[in-house]
CSV table of N, CA, C and O in Angstrom, one decimal:
chain,number,residue,atom,x,y,z
A,1,UNK,N,-66.5,86.8,-41.7
A,1,UNK,CA,-67.7,87.5,-42.2
A,1,UNK,C,-67.4,89.0,-42.1
A,1,UNK,O,-67.0,89.5,-41.0
A,2,UNK,N,-67.6,89.7,-43.1
A,2,UNK,CA,-67.6,91.2,-43.1
A,2,UNK,C,-68.9,91.7,-43.7
A,2,UNK,O,-69.3,91.3,-44.8
A,3,UNK,N,-69.5,92.6,-43.0
A,3,UNK,CA,-70.7,93.3,-43.5
A,3,UNK,C,-70.4,94.8,-43.5
A,3,UNK,O,-70.0,95.4,-42.5
A,4,UNK,N,-70.4,95.4,-44.7
A,4,UNK,CA,-70.1,96.8,-44.8
A,4,UNK,C,-71.3,97.6,-45.4
A,4,UNK,O,-71.8,97.2,-46.4
A,5,UNK,N,-71.6,98.7,-44.7
A,5,UNK,CA,-72.7,99.5,-45.2
A,5,UNK,C,-72.3,101.0,-45.2
A,5,UNK,O,-71.6,101.4,-44.4
A,6,UNK,N,-72.9,101.7,-46.1
A,6,UNK,CA,-72.8,103.1,-46.2
A,6,UNK,C,-74.2,103.7,-46.0
A,6,UNK,O,-75.1,103.4,-46.8
A,7,UNK,N,-74.4,104.4,-44.9
A,7,UNK,CA,-75.7,104.8,-44.5
A,7,UNK,C,-75.8,106.3,-44.7
A,7,UNK,O,-75.1,107.1,-44.1
A,8,UNK,N,-76.8,106.8,-45.5
A,8,UNK,CA,-77.0,108.2,-45.7
A,8,UNK,C,-77.7,108.8,-44.4
A,8,UNK,O,-78.6,108.2,-43.9
A,9,UNK,N,-77.2,109.9,-44.0
A,9,UNK,CA,-77.8,110.6,-42.8
A,9,UNK,C,-77.8,112.1,-43.1
A,9,UNK,O,-76.8,112.7,-43.0
A,10,UNK,N,-79.0,112.6,-43.5
A,10,UNK,CA,-79.1,114.0,-43.9
A,10,UNK,C,-78.1,114.2,-45.1
A,10,UNK,O,-78.2,113.6,-46.1
A,11,UNK,N,-77.2,115.2,-45.0
A,11,UNK,CA,-76.3,115.4,-46.1
A,11,UNK,C,-75.0,114.7,-46.0
A,11,UNK,O,-74.1,114.8,-46.8
A,12,UNK,N,-74.8,113.9,-44.9
A,12,UNK,CA,-73.6,113.1,-44.7
A,12,UNK,C,-73.8,111.6,-44.9
A,12,UNK,O,-75.0,111.2,-44.9
A,13,UNK,N,-72.8,110.9,-45.1
A,13,UNK,CA,-72.9,109.4,-45.2
A,13,UNK,C,-72.0,108.8,-44.1
A,13,UNK,O,-70.9,109.3,-43.9
A,14,UNK,N,-72.5,107.8,-43.4
A,14,UNK,CA,-71.7,107.2,-42.4
A,14,UNK,C,-71.4,105.7,-42.8
A,14,UNK,O,-72.2,105.1,-43.4
A,15,UNK,N,-70.2,105.3,-42.5
A,15,UNK,CA,-69.7,104.0,-42.8
A,15,UNK,C,-69.9,103.1,-41.6
A,15,UNK,O,-69.4,103.4,-40.5
A,16,UNK,N,-70.5,101.9,-41.8
A,16,UNK,CA,-70.7,100.9,-40.7
A,16,UNK,C,-70.2,99.6,-41.2
A,16,UNK,O,-70.5,99.2,-42.3
A,17,UNK,N,-69.3,99.0,-40.4
A,17,UNK,CA,-68.8,97.7,-40.7
A,17,UNK,C,-69.0,96.8,-39.5
A,17,UNK,O,-68.8,97.2,-38.4
A,18,UNK,N,-69.4,95.5,-39.8
A,18,UNK,CA,-69.5,94.5,-38.7
A,18,UNK,C,-68.6,93.4,-39.2
A,18,UNK,O,-68.7,92.8,-40.3
A,19,UNK,N,-67.7,93.0,-38.3
A,19,UNK,CA,-66.7,92.0,-38.6
A,19,UNK,C,-66.9,90.8,-37.6
A,19,UNK,O,-67.0,91.1,-36.4
A,20,UNK,N,-67.0,89.6,-38.1
A,20,UNK,CA,-67.2,88.5,-37.2
A,20,UNK,C,-66.3,87.3,-37.6
A,20,UNK,O,-65.8,87.2,-38.7
A,21,UNK,N,-66.0,86.5,-36.6
A,21,UNK,CA,-65.1,85.3,-36.9
A,21,UNK,C,-64.6,84.8,-35.5
A,21,UNK,O,-65.0,85.3,-34.5
A,22,UNK,N,-63.8,83.8,-35.6
A,22,UNK,CA,-63.3,83.2,-34.3
A,22,UNK,C,-62.4,84.2,-33.6
A,22,UNK,O,-61.6,84.9,-34.2
A,23,UNK,N,-62.5,84.2,-32.3
A,23,UNK,CA,-61.7,85.1,-31.4
A,23,UNK,C,-60.3,84.7,-31.4
A,23,UNK,O,-60.0,83.5,-31.2
A,24,UNK,N,-59.4,85.6,-31.7
A,24,UNK,CA,-57.9,85.3,-31.7
A,24,UNK,C,-57.1,86.1,-30.7
A,24,UNK,O,-55.9,85.8,-30.6
A,25,UNK,N,-57.8,87.0,-30.0
A,25,UNK,CA,-57.0,87.7,-29.0
A,25,UNK,C,-56.8,86.9,-27.7
A,25,UNK,O,-57.7,86.0,-27.4
A,26,UNK,N,-55.8,87.1,-27.0
A,26,UNK,CA,-55.5,86.4,-25.8
A,26,UNK,C,-56.4,86.9,-24.6
A,26,UNK,O,-57.0,88.0,-24.7
A,27,UNK,N,-56.5,86.1,-23.6
A,27,UNK,CA,-57.4,86.4,-22.5
A,27,UNK,C,-56.9,87.7,-21.8
A,27,UNK,O,-57.7,88.6,-21.4
A,28,UNK,N,-55.6,87.9,-21.7
A,28,UNK,CA,-55.0,89.2,-21.1
A,28,UNK,C,-55.4,90.4,-22.0
A,28,UNK,O,-55.8,91.4,-21.4
A,29,UNK,N,-55.3,90.3,-23.3
A,29,UNK,CA,-55.7,91.4,-24.1
A,29,UNK,C,-57.2,91.7,-24.1
A,29,UNK,O,-57.6,92.9,-24.0
A,30,UNK,N,-58.0,90.7,-24.0
A,30,UNK,CA,-59.5,90.9,-23.9
A,30,UNK,C,-59.8,91.6,-22.6
A,30,UNK,O,-60.6,92.6,-22.6
A,31,UNK,N,-59.2,91.2,-21.5
A,31,UNK,CA,-59.4,91.9,-20.2
A,31,UNK,C,-59.0,93.3,-20.2
A,31,UNK,O,-59.6,94.2,-19.8
A,32,UNK,N,-57.8,93.6,-20.8
A,32,UNK,CA,-57.3,94.9,-21.0
A,32,UNK,C,-58.2,95.8,-21.8
A,32,UNK,O,-58.5,97.0,-21.5
A,33,UNK,N,-58.7,95.3,-22.9
A,33,UNK,CA,-59.5,96.1,-23.8
A,33,UNK,C,-60.9,96.3,-23.2
A,33,UNK,O,-61.5,97.4,-23.4
A,34,UNK,N,-61.4,95.4,-22.4
A,34,UNK,CA,-62.7,95.6,-21.7
A,34,UNK,C,-62.5,96.8,-20.7
A,34,UNK,O,-63.5,97.5,-20.5
A,35,UNK,N,-61.3,96.9,-20.1
A,35,UNK,CA,-61.1,98.0,-19.2
A,35,UNK,C,-60.9,99.4,-19.9
A,35,UNK,O,-61.5,100.4,-19.5
A,36,UNK,N,-60.2,99.4,-21.0
A,36,UNK,CA,-59.9,100.6,-21.7
A,36,UNK,C,-61.1,101.1,-22.6
A,36,UNK,O,-61.2,102.2,-22.9
A,37,UNK,N,-61.9,100.1,-23.1
A,37,UNK,CA,-63.0,100.4,-23.9
A,37,UNK,C,-64.3,99.7,-23.4
A,37,UNK,O,-64.7,98.8,-24.0
A,38,UNK,N,-64.9,100.2,-22.3
A,38,UNK,CA,-66.0,99.6,-21.8
A,38,UNK,C,-67.3,99.7,-22.7
A,38,UNK,O,-67.4,100.7,-23.4
A,39,UNK,N,-68.1,98.6,-22.7
A,39,UNK,CA,-69.3,98.7,-23.6
A,39,UNK,C,-70.3,99.5,-22.9
A,39,UNK,O,-71.0,100.3,-23.6
A,40,UNK,N,-70.4,99.5,-21.6
A,40,UNK,CA,-71.4,100.3,-20.9
A,40,UNK,C,-70.9,101.7,-20.7
A,40,UNK,O,-70.4,102.0,-19.6
A,41,UNK,N,-70.9,102.5,-21.7
A,41,UNK,CA,-70.6,103.9,-21.6
A,41,UNK,C,-71.8,104.8,-21.9
A,41,UNK,O,-72.8,104.3,-22.5
A,42,UNK,N,-71.8,106.0,-21.6
A,42,UNK,CA,-72.9,106.9,-21.8
A,42,UNK,C,-73.2,107.0,-23.3
A,42,UNK,O,-74.4,106.9,-23.7
A,43,UNK,N,-72.2,107.1,-24.1
A,43,UNK,CA,-72.4,107.2,-25.6
A,43,UNK,C,-73.1,106.0,-26.1
A,43,UNK,O,-74.0,106.0,-26.9
A,44,UNK,N,-72.6,104.8,-25.7
A,44,UNK,CA,-73.1,103.5,-26.2
A,44,UNK,C,-74.6,103.4,-25.8
A,44,UNK,O,-75.4,102.9,-26.5
A,45,UNK,N,-74.9,103.7,-24.5
A,45,UNK,CA,-76.2,103.6,-24.0
A,45,UNK,C,-77.2,104.5,-24.8
A,45,UNK,O,-78.3,104.1,-25.2
A,46,UNK,N,-76.7,105.8,-25.0
A,46,UNK,CA,-77.6,106.7,-25.8
A,46,UNK,C,-77.8,106.2,-27.2
A,46,UNK,O,-78.9,106.3,-27.8
A,47,UNK,N,-76.7,105.6,-27.8
A,47,UNK,CA,-76.9,105.1,-29.1
A,47,UNK,C,-77.9,103.9,-29.2
A,47,UNK,O,-78.7,103.9,-30.1
A,48,UNK,N,-77.8,103.0,-28.2
A,48,UNK,CA,-78.7,101.9,-28.2
A,48,UNK,C,-80.2,102.4,-28.0
A,48,UNK,O,-81.1,101.9,-28.6
A,49,UNK,N,-80.4,103.3,-27.1
A,49,UNK,CA,-81.7,103.9,-26.9
A,49,UNK,C,-82.2,104.5,-28.1
A,49,UNK,O,-83.4,104.4,-28.5
A,50,UNK,N,-81.4,105.2,-28.9
A,50,UNK,CA,-81.8,105.9,-30.1
A,50,UNK,C,-82.1,104.8,-31.2
A,50,UNK,O,-83.1,105.0,-31.9
A,51,UNK,N,-81.4,103.8,-31.3
A,51,UNK,CA,-81.7,102.7,-32.3
A,51,UNK,C,-83.0,102.0,-31.9
A,51,UNK,O,-83.8,101.9,-32.8
A,52,UNK,N,-83.2,101.7,-30.7
A,52,UNK,CA,-84.4,101.0,-30.3
A,52,UNK,C,-85.6,101.9,-30.4
A,52,UNK,O,-86.6,101.5,-30.9
A,53,UNK,N,-85.4,103.2,-30.0
A,53,UNK,CA,-86.5,104.2,-30.2
A,53,UNK,C,-86.9,104.4,-31.6
A,53,UNK,O,-88.0,104.5,-32.0
A,54,UNK,N,-85.8,104.5,-32.5
A,54,UNK,CA,-86.1,104.7,-33.9
A,54,UNK,C,-86.8,103.5,-34.5
A,54,UNK,O,-87.7,103.7,-35.3
A,55,UNK,N,-86.4,102.3,-34.1
A,55,UNK,CA,-87.1,101.1,-34.7
A,55,UNK,C,-88.5,101.1,-34.2
A,55,UNK,O,-89.4,100.7,-35.0
A,56,UNK,N,-88.8,101.4,-32.9
A,56,UNK,CA,-90.1,101.4,-32.4
A,56,UNK,C,-91.0,102.4,-33.2
A,56,UNK,O,-92.1,102.1,-33.5
A,57,UNK,N,-90.4,103.6,-33.5
A,57,UNK,CA,-91.2,104.6,-34.2
A,57,UNK,C,-91.5,104.1,-35.6
A,57,UNK,O,-92.6,104.2,-36.1
A,58,UNK,N,-90.5,103.5,-36.3
A,58,UNK,CA,-90.8,103.0,-37.6
A,58,UNK,C,-91.8,101.9,-37.6
A,58,UNK,O,-92.7,101.8,-38.5
A,59,UNK,N,-91.8,101.0,-36.6
A,59,UNK,CA,-92.8,100.0,-36.5
A,59,UNK,C,-94.2,100.6,-36.3
A,59,UNK,O,-95.2,100.1,-36.8
A,60,UNK,N,-94.3,101.6,-35.4
A,60,UNK,CA,-95.6,102.2,-35.2
A,60,UNK,C,-96.1,102.9,-36.4
A,60,UNK,O,-97.3,102.9,-36.7
A,61,UNK,N,-95.2,103.6,-37.1
A,61,UNK,CA,-95.6,104.2,-38.4
A,61,UNK,C,-96.1,103.2,-39.4
A,61,UNK,O,-97.1,103.4,-40.1
A,62,UNK,N,-95.4,102.0,-39.5
A,62,UNK,CA,-95.8,101.0,-40.4
A,62,UNK,C,-97.2,100.4,-40.0
A,62,UNK,O,-98.0,100.1,-40.9
A,63,UNK,N,-97.4,100.2,-38.7
A,63,UNK,CA,-98.7,99.6,-38.3
A,63,UNK,C,-99.8,100.6,-38.6
A,63,UNK,O,-100.9,100.2,-39.0
A,64,UNK,N,-99.6,101.9,-38.3
A,64,UNK,CA,-100.7,102.9,-38.6
A,64,UNK,C,-101.0,103.1,-40.0
A,64,UNK,O,-102.0,103.5,-40.4
A,65,UNK,N,-100.0,102.9,-40.9
A,65,UNK,CA,-100.2,103.2,-42.3
A,65,UNK,C,-100.9,102.0,-43.0
A,65,UNK,O,-101.4,102.1,-44.1
A,66,UNK,N,-100.9,100.8,-42.4
A,66,UNK,CA,-101.5,99.6,-43.1
A,66,UNK,C,-102.8,99.4,-42.7
A,66,UNK,O,-103.9,99.4,-42.9
């Protein structure tokens, strides 16, 4: 499965792709990649907070407009 999106953000466009399917990497490689590219990083946490906050604001705006 490949999901590809081009998202406009002010005057720039950002490309987002989500790729899914069966895992083919070895256990050793997965362990190594978790160490070199941790999910719990400051940037990822700030991104998640921003996405959740933005979604909450959109929901509140939608509730108040209806």
